[in-house]
Structures are given as structure tokens and as C-alpha cells.
Tab-separated table of C-alpha atoms and ligand atoms in Angstrom:
chain	number	residue	atom	x	y	z
A	224	MET	CA	-25.363	-8.569	42.534
A	225	SER	CA	-26.480	-8.515	38.839
A	226	SER	CA	-29.392	-5.534	39.194
A	227	GLU	CA	-26.953	-3.829	40.924
A	228	ARG	CA	-24.275	-3.911	37.979
A	229	ARG	CA	-26.626	-3.539	35.965
A	230	ALA	CA	-26.925	0.402	37.433
A	231	GLU	CA	-23.745	1.046	37.957
A	232	LEU	CA	-23.418	0.376	34.211
A	233	ALA	CA	-26.543	2.053	32.872
A	234	ALA	CA	-25.541	5.566	35.113
A	235	ASN	CA	-21.840	5.008	33.948
A	236	LEU	CA	-23.735	4.534	30.267
A	237	GLU	CA	-25.312	7.838	30.445
A	238	GLY	CA	-22.973	9.623	31.552
A	239	VAL	CA	-21.017	8.907	28.580
A	240	ARG	CA	-23.752	9.714	26.519
A	241	GLU	CA	-23.893	13.262	28.149
A	242	ARG	CA	-20.091	13.578	26.977
A	243	ILE	CA	-20.748	12.236	23.519
A	244	GLY	CA	-24.072	14.590	23.470
A	245	ARG	CA	-22.317	18.006	25.403
A	246	ALA	CA	-19.058	17.141	22.701
A	247	CYS	CA	-20.823	16.901	19.657
A	248	ALA	CA	-23.644	19.662	20.317
A	249	ALA	CA	-19.451	21.420	20.792
A	250	ALA	CA	-18.723	20.766	17.426
A	251	GLY	CA	-21.989	21.287	15.401
A	252	ARG	CA	-22.007	17.494	14.467
A	253	ASP	CA	-25.483	14.461	15.276
A	254	ALA	CA	-24.707	12.759	17.986
A	255	GLY	CA	-26.445	10.009	15.455
A	256	ASP	CA	-23.483	10.079	13.852
A	257	VAL	CA	-21.152	9.012	16.343
A	258	THR	CA	-21.144	5.265	17.202
A	259	LEU	CA	-20.126	3.809	20.329
A	260	VAL	CA	-18.221	0.908	20.640
A	261	ALA	CA	-18.356	-0.305	24.788
A	262	VAL	CA	-14.260	-1.959	25.239
A	263	THR	CA	-15.265	-5.085	27.509
A	264	LYS	CA	-11.911	-6.336	27.861
A	265	PHE	CA	-11.085	-7.824	31.256
A	266	PHE	CA	-14.468	-7.904	31.890
A	267	PRO	CA	-17.114	-10.607	32.008
A	268	ALA	CA	-20.207	-12.090	29.487
A	269	SER	CA	-22.421	-11.211	31.523
A	270	ASP	CA	-21.385	-7.105	31.700
A	271	VAL	CA	-21.400	-7.363	28.140
A	272	ASP	CA	-24.898	-8.754	28.174
A	273	LEU	CA	-26.543	-6.188	30.110
A	274	LEU	CA	-24.832	-3.550	27.877
A	275	ALA	CA	-26.371	-5.098	25.139
A	276	GLU	CA	-30.059	-5.088	27.357
A	277	LEU	CA	-28.197	-0.884	27.508
A	278	GLY	CA	-28.807	-0.782	24.370
A	279	VAL	CA	-25.051	-0.848	23.262
A	280	GLY	CA	-24.096	-2.607	19.679
A	281	ALA	CA	-20.728	-2.964	19.384
A	282	VAL	CA	-18.629	-3.731	21.662
A	283	GLY	CA	-14.305	-4.063	21.535
A	284	GLU	CA	-12.082	-6.489	22.234
A	285	ASN	CA	-8.494	-7.022	21.924
A	286	ARG	CA	-7.104	-10.664	23.116
A	287	ASP	CA	-8.604	-13.033	20.893
A	288	GLN	CA	-8.015	-16.241	23.078
A	289	GLU	CA	-10.375	-13.957	25.419
A	290	ALA	CA	-12.682	-12.429	23.309
A	291	SER	CA	-13.717	-15.748	21.906
A	292	ALA	CA	-14.171	-17.844	24.806
A	293	LYS	CA	-16.537	-14.929	25.393
A	294	VAL	CA	-18.414	-14.996	22.403
A	295	LEU	CA	-19.196	-18.287	22.898
A	296	GLU	CA	-21.129	-18.097	25.052
A	297	LEU	CA	-22.972	-14.631	23.541
A	298	ALA	CA	-23.750	-16.899	21.108
A	299	HIS	CA	-27.890	-15.844	22.114
A	300	ARG	CA	-26.994	-11.722	21.294
A	301	ASP	CA	-26.195	-11.843	17.564
A	302	ASP	CA	-27.281	-8.575	16.801
A	303	LEU	CA	-24.068	-7.165	18.469
A	304	GLU	CA	-21.706	-6.514	16.473
A	305	VAL	CA	-17.461	-7.213	17.870
A	306	HIS	CA	-14.662	-5.329	16.831
A	307	PHE	CA	-11.532	-6.404	17.151
A	308	VAL	CA	-9.251	-3.501	18.462
A	309	GLY	CA	-5.304	-5.089	19.604
A	310	GLN	CA	-2.889	-6.256	18.503
A	311	LEU	CA	-2.751	-8.939	15.909
A	312	GLN	CA	-0.611	-11.579	15.026
A	313	SER	CA	-1.166	-13.613	11.714
A	314	LYS	CA	-1.673	-16.522	13.520
A	315	LYS	CA	-4.387	-15.822	15.007
A	316	ALA	CA	-6.722	-13.453	11.948
A	317	GLY	CA	-8.553	-16.739	11.055
A	318	SER	CA	-9.647	-16.681	14.514
A	319	VAL	CA	-10.861	-13.620	14.899
A	320	ALA	CA	-12.157	-13.198	11.141
A	321	GLY	CA	-14.828	-16.393	12.555
A	322	TYR	CA	-16.198	-13.670	14.425
A	323	ALA	CA	-15.030	-10.606	14.628
A	324	ASP	CA	-17.634	-8.013	12.417
A	325	VAL	CA	-14.550	-5.531	12.665
A	326	VAL	CA	-11.068	-5.847	13.331
A	327	GLN	CA	-9.806	-2.201	14.384
A	328	SER	CA	-6.220	-3.076	14.009
A	329	LEU	CA	-4.863	-3.518	10.880
A	330	ASP	CA	-1.883	-2.687	10.711
A	331	ARG	CA	0.676	-4.757	8.157
A	332	PRO	CA	0.141	-5.852	4.894
A	333	LYS	CA	0.834	-9.285	5.557
A	334	LEU	CA	-2.120	-9.271	7.499
A	335	VAL	CA	-4.471	-8.594	4.794
A	336	ASP	CA	-3.270	-11.888	3.627
A	337	ALA	CA	-4.246	-13.972	6.376
A	338	LEU	CA	-7.257	-11.742	6.623
A	339	ASP	CA	-8.723	-11.782	3.939
A	340	ARG	CA	-7.855	-16.082	3.340
A	341	ALA	CA	-9.540	-15.643	6.399
A	342	ALA	CA	-12.632	-14.209	5.560
A	343	GLU	CA	-12.511	-16.348	2.248
A	344	ARG	CA	-12.538	-19.701	4.860
A	345	HIS	CA	-15.218	-18.488	6.569
A	346	GLY	CA	-17.818	-17.756	3.718
A	347	ARG	CA	-18.009	-14.079	5.188
A	348	ARG	CA	-16.367	-10.632	4.941
A	349	LEU	CA	-14.753	-8.051	7.188
A	350	ALA	CA	-15.255	-4.799	7.651
A	351	VAL	CA	-11.233	-3.921	8.811
A	352	LEU	CA	-9.762	-0.255	9.893
A	353	VAL	CA	-6.157	0.291	9.754
A	354	GLN	CA	-4.479	1.786	12.238
A	355	VAL	CA	-2.617	4.565	12.470
A	356	GLY	CA	0.608	4.771	15.109
A	357	LEU	CA	0.706	8.878	15.759
A	358	ASP	CA	3.390	8.610	18.080
A	359	GLU	CA	6.162	5.716	16.845
A	360	SER	CA	8.054	5.935	20.011
A	361	GLN	CA	5.363	4.298	22.172
A	362	GLY	CA	4.778	1.001	20.218
A	363	ARG	CA	1.476	1.268	20.850
A	364	GLY	CA	0.611	0.289	17.071
A	365	GLY	CA	-0.412	0.969	14.062
A	366	VAL	CA	1.076	1.800	10.646
A	367	ALA	CA	3.110	4.925	10.245
A	368	PRO	CA	1.000	7.217	8.920
A	369	ALA	CA	2.983	7.879	4.881
A	370	ASP	CA	2.770	4.101	4.993
A	371	ALA	CA	-1.208	4.377	5.602
A	372	LEU	CA	-2.402	4.831	2.052
A	373	ALA	CA	-0.459	1.991	1.118
A	374	LEU	CA	-2.168	-0.010	3.539
A	375	ALA	CA	-5.584	1.118	2.914
A	376	ASP	CA	-5.499	0.466	-1.105
A	377	ALA	CA	-4.086	-3.249	0.644
A	378	ALA	CA	-7.033	-4.073	1.943
A	379	ALA	CA	-9.293	-2.368	-0.734
A	380	ARG	CA	-7.610	-4.984	-2.805
A	381	ALA	CA	-8.264	-7.981	-0.626
A	382	ASP	CA	-11.563	-9.739	-1.991
A	383	HIS	CA	-13.297	-10.751	1.136
A	384	LEU	CA	-12.751	-7.749	3.241
A	385	ASP	CA	-14.151	-3.788	3.469
A	386	LEU	CA	-12.012	-1.310	4.221
A	387	ARG	CA	-14.072	0.914	6.317
A	388	GLY	CA	-11.685	4.097	7.283
A	389	VAL	CA	-9.214	3.840	10.090
A	390	MET	CA	-8.128	3.438	13.042
A	391	ALA	CA	-5.507	5.413	16.095
A	392	VAL	CA	-4.714	5.453	19.454
A	393	ALA	CA	-3.420	9.292	21.474
A	394	PRO	CA	-0.069	8.839	21.885
A	395	LEU	CA	0.136	8.552	26.247
A	396	GLY	CA	0.691	11.426	28.858
A	397	ALA	CA	0.305	13.827	25.426
A	398	ASP	CA	-2.126	16.555	24.347
A	399	ALA	CA	-4.343	14.192	21.930
A	400	ALA	CA	-5.913	17.069	20.060
A	401	PRO	CA	-2.559	17.118	17.488
A	402	ALA	CA	-3.025	13.281	16.741
A	403	PHE	CA	-6.110	13.250	15.772
A	404	ALA	CA	-5.533	16.275	13.928
A	405	ARG	CA	-3.538	14.257	12.184
A	406	LEU	CA	-5.536	11.343	12.069
A	407	ARG	CA	-8.548	12.955	10.244
A	408	GLU	CA	-5.504	14.769	7.519
A	409	VAL	CA	-4.796	10.678	7.035
A	410	ALA	CA	-8.360	9.156	6.823
A	411	ARG	CA	-9.213	12.048	3.818
A	412	GLY	CA	-5.970	11.126	2.067
A	413	ILE	CA	-7.175	7.467	1.954
A	414	GLN	CA	-11.143	8.472	1.090
A	415	ASP	CA	-9.885	10.393	-1.882
A	416	ARG	CA	-8.305	7.287	-3.210
A	417	HIS	CA	-11.385	5.100	-1.045
A	418	PRO	CA	-14.705	6.208	-0.582
A	419	GLN	CA	-16.228	4.548	1.198
A	420	ALA	CA	-13.858	4.276	4.051
A	421	THR	CA	-15.923	7.064	6.025
A	422	TRP	CA	-15.008	5.524	9.798
A	423	ILE	CA	-12.340	7.214	11.832
A	424	SER	CA	-11.742	5.189	14.898
A	425	ALA	CA	-10.664	7.554	17.254
A	426	GLY	CA	-10.962	8.624	21.317
A	427	MET	CA	-11.463	6.705	24.502
A	428	SER	CA	-12.367	7.005	28.310
A	429	GLY	CA	-9.883	9.560	28.646
A	430	ASP	CA	-9.973	11.641	25.375
A	431	LEU	CA	-13.615	11.314	23.310
A	432	GLU	CA	-14.064	15.545	23.398
A	433	GLN	CA	-10.800	15.692	21.253
A	434	ALA	CA	-12.047	12.754	19.022
A	435	ILE	CA	-15.506	14.189	18.558
A	436	ALA	CA	-14.465	17.215	17.742
A	437	HIS	CA	-12.158	16.052	15.154
A	438	GLY	CA	-14.227	14.420	13.177
A	439	ALA	CA	-14.272	11.200	15.233
A	440	THR	CA	-17.591	7.941	13.708
A	441	HIS	CA	-17.118	5.699	16.640
A	442	LEU	CA	-15.347	6.176	20.267
A	443	ARG	CA	-13.609	3.201	22.079
A	444	VAL	CA	-14.586	3.464	25.643
A	445	GLY	CA	-13.427	1.119	28.051
A	446	THR	CA	-13.063	1.970	31.465
A	447	ALA	CA	-15.394	5.100	31.677
A	448	ILE	CA	-17.891	2.745	31.020
A	449	LEU	CA	-17.385	-0.517	32.692
A	450	GLY	CA	-14.937	0.486	35.594
A	451	SER	CA	-11.591	0.348	36.463
A	452	ARG	CA	-9.623	-2.838	34.605
A	453	GLN	CA	-7.515	-2.802	37.210
A	454	SER	CA	-10.160	-4.932	40.068
A	455	HIS	CA	-10.693	-7.168	37.883
A	456	GLN	CA	-7.387	-9.080	36.804
B	707	PLP	C1	-8.803	-0.683	26.006
B	707	PLP	C2	-8.758	-0.246	24.661
B	707	PLP	C3	-9.803	0.972	25.368
B	707	PLP	C4	-10.636	1.377	26.315
B	707	PLP	O1	-9.741	2.028	26.258
B	707	PLP	P1	-10.691	3.294	27.866
B	707	PLP	O2	-9.532	4.150	28.424
B	707	PLP	O3	-10.785	2.158	29.294
B	707	PLP	O4	-12.137	4.025	27.013
B	707	PLP	C5	-9.538	1.424	23.990
B	707	PLP	N1	-8.739	1.727	22.532
B	707	PLP	C6	-8.137	0.268	22.814
B	707	PLP	C7	-7.347	-0.064	21.275
B	707	PLP	C8	-8.032	-0.642	24.143
B	707	PLP	O5	-7.330	-1.503	24.112
């Protein structure tokens, strides 16, 4: 079973890496400048283990309860970078700051304070990305583009947070390219004031090519690597 699953994950991963390679070549970019974050929500810690063996260095999770349990099971994998990519309630900040290396879904000032205090309590620093909402009508989370810089400023001022850049989810059912172009503009505005904020997390299983064409530095890929989440609920 585990060897079958390993072969399946290896083949999927290979396919995704080929897509990334082709998209980078088309965009004149170095594939080494794009980080793949495997989004492992709904899938067991054993899959994360297999992915780590296959060379995946970063995983994404979107719910604290599931993520914290999985991270406990993965205590032997101290080289794995954990990205929290889901909507985060302030009261969960203390838990998430205990195991996440990066919180990609910073979407409001109150969360800056909650994460900053939590990181201090845990005696560590936390990397954060400002999540930008590219389509308010669908409620996929994120701060309005016009408010992103102010939120980035607040994160940069926090003593225990490291502002690294921006994240977004493209609007459902629409062409992702204009959304990713807008995200890059927002990212540049933030980078002008905060030169260290170089990350652009954009692109998922269905739109990673467009994201790479528009400067994404981080891809969050679930289905294309792990398979359909439906069959795992
Ligand atoms: C689930 C999830 C992903 C992965 O989406 P796929 O389409 O399965 O690749 C990426 N980003 C976020 C924020 C997610 O919640």
C-alpha cells in the first residue's frame, strides 16, 4: 500500500515539476526560483512523510486542528517547512505560531497582534505573507488590494514577525492571469517600502502556469500532487 502510494505521489510530483519547468522556460525564469508548497490538507501524515522522502521541502495546511495533529506525528521531520494557508481565527494564533514556519494568510491588523504575541510566547519568529483578496464577491479571504500596504507596514513593525511578501487565491471560474497581474502590482508596491518582502505565493493545481508567468515565487499545489480531496473525506 505504502509503496503503491509512494509511486503514485512520485509520478504526480514528477508531472507537477515538469509543468513548473515548462512554465519557467516559457517565462524565461529559473525553476530554482520557484518553491513548491505541497498542500496536504485532508491527507494523512504518512503522505507528508512520503513527499518529504521524495524531496518536498514545504507543506501547506489550512486548518489548525488537523495541522497541529499532523505536525505532532511528523516530529521526526524537523527539516520540513510548514505553511499555514487557511483562514485563521485570532484565538488559534497561539497554536499555529507553535508549529508553523510561515503564515500565508495574514488578512487583518488584529491577526498581526495575535501572531506577534504568540510568536513571542513561543520564543520564535514567524514569517508572514499578506493575503490579498482579488475577488471580494467570492469571499475567498484576503485584505482589499488598497489596504494591503498598510497591513504589510503593520506586519513589518511587529517585533516577532518577518514580512516576506504576499499571497492570493485566484477568483474561481475566471481567467487567473489578470488577478495574478494585479497581485504582482500589489507585491511591487509593498516591496518598494519593504525590500525583503520578495515572495509572491500564487498558483494552485489549475493555474500554476499563469502564476509563474506573473512572477510567482511560491506555488501551493494540492490536488495535482495528492489526488482528489473528495475521496479522502
Ligand atoms: C487547498 C488549497 C490549495 C491547493 O489547491 P489545489 O487546487 O488542490 O491545488 C492552495 N491554496 C489554498 C489557500 C488552499 O486552501
